[in-house]
Amino acid sequence: MAATDSYAGGDGRLSPLSTPSATRAVLEAHGIGTKYTLGQNFLVNDDVLKKIIALAEVDEADRVLEVGPGIGTLTIALLKHAASVVAIERDPDLPAVLADTLHPWREKFALIEKDALDVTGDDIVAAMAEIGADTGCLDRASSAANETAQWAVSQSEDCLSESRYRVAVPQEELQPSLPSKLVANLPYAVAATVVLDYFESFLFLDSVTIMVQKEVADRMAAAVGTKNYGAYTVKLGLHAEPAGRFPVGPGNFFPPPRVDSAVIRLNRRVPLMADGAPATPEVIAAAALIADAAFANRRKTIANSCKTYFSGRGSLLLGASGSSAGLRAVDGALSGGVGGAFVLDGADIVDHLPAIFDAAAIDPRRRGETLTQQEFLALGAALLKEATV
Ligand SMILES: C[S@@+](CC[C@H](N)C(=O)[O-])C[C@H]1O[C@@H](n2cnc3c(N)ncnc32)[C@H](O)[C@@H]1O
């Protein structure tokens, strides 16, 4: 189908696609239907689009990243407000649709045809270059940030420096060239993973405003001691904090999902240690590991849950896990070349658990859900001190 400018709008709507009939018409024109397995519930309420744009505070200086543009409903609203949009879509049927619906804005839009969970910083840099953004030394920085531990990179590249975010290049240099906002109606199956992964990997993102299943938003924003507070809440909270949300019912989508939804905004932040110093990436990664261990069995004390979790583990490499600043298990002995990384041994951690709880001044008889994020950071710092090989 030949691309036209028929979606440029002018009817007072933020997006001409934000009705069930317009959505149906686009799908029919391209001979496709919605795919349940890809979470294709398209937005069909212009007011919801307006509220998303307002919550995300999208303005003409913003470069926006979108995951799952679908037929372009939210994308059009974003393109009307932002300097540019890079979108990530894995459905191979949709690029042709988007070439049609987004034709009027083609010069400020680029598409990455990939699974959002496989996207790298290089993909985003390449997409920005397509639009014409000056990426400068970012080419080096972002690929490096995704290939090696981020803090190791921050000490070795010449265009890098310490910053509030400990990013691979100074934040003020990143912001003009790479997207600083993720705004998306996320596919629900991967929503929670995408948000945590992107905060960990794409340090150029300052804020994330996303439509997710209501229960996921509840987990993202859960308070200590509540039933929704878990390892995910703690790990996300090590990178970001909630900054507003609103509910969205099933009737605002085509087809309607079986669940309630919410749009939530999360702003990047650097957590502080008890003494007010910013937590280092190493401590953040170690705190995330402890959170996984402490919540592995919610009914157990943290001492018992951590013991069970770590005793089944071999070597753990902290910090050289590619796109993630987390930890990963490694097989056998490590050869050299892991500068900036820490090696941990599961059995060794078990032996050091009493000393770790002692150093962090945390009663090992407590349960994971009672620990604040700062207490997880204290445990992360103690873990690094007591149990690194
Ligand atoms: C809930 S729809 C949102 C569509 C559109 N943004 C809207 O608001 O109407 C989710 C979109 O994500 C896409 N998607 C699903 N899984 C994906 C993945 N792993 N990576 C990238 N896109 C994905 C789907 O094909 C679909 O276009």
CSV table of C-alpha atoms in Angstrom, one decimal, residues 21 27 30 77 83 89 97 113 138 145 164 229 237 260 268 317 379:
chain,number,residue,atom,x,y,z
A,21,SER,CA,-13.1,2.3,13.8
A,27,LEU,CA,-5.7,-3.2,10.1
A,30,HIS,CA,-3.2,-3.8,5.5
A,77,ALA,CA,0.9,11.7,19.6
A,83,ALA,CA,11.9,16.3,18.5
A,89,GLU,CA,8.7,-3.3,17.2
A,97,VAL,CA,1.8,-0.2,8.5
A,113,GLU,CA,12.7,-4.1,14.0
A,138,LEU,CA,28.3,8.4,22.0
A,145,ALA,CA,28.3,0.5,28.0
A,164,ARG,CA,25.4,12.1,38.9
A,229,TYR,CA,6.9,-5.4,47.8
A,237,GLY,CA,13.9,1.1,43.2
A,260,ASP,CA,-6.9,-3.5,34.3
A,268,ARG,CA,15.8,7.8,37.3
A,317,LEU,CA,30.6,-12.6,38.4
A,379,LEU,CA,23.8,-5.5,52.8
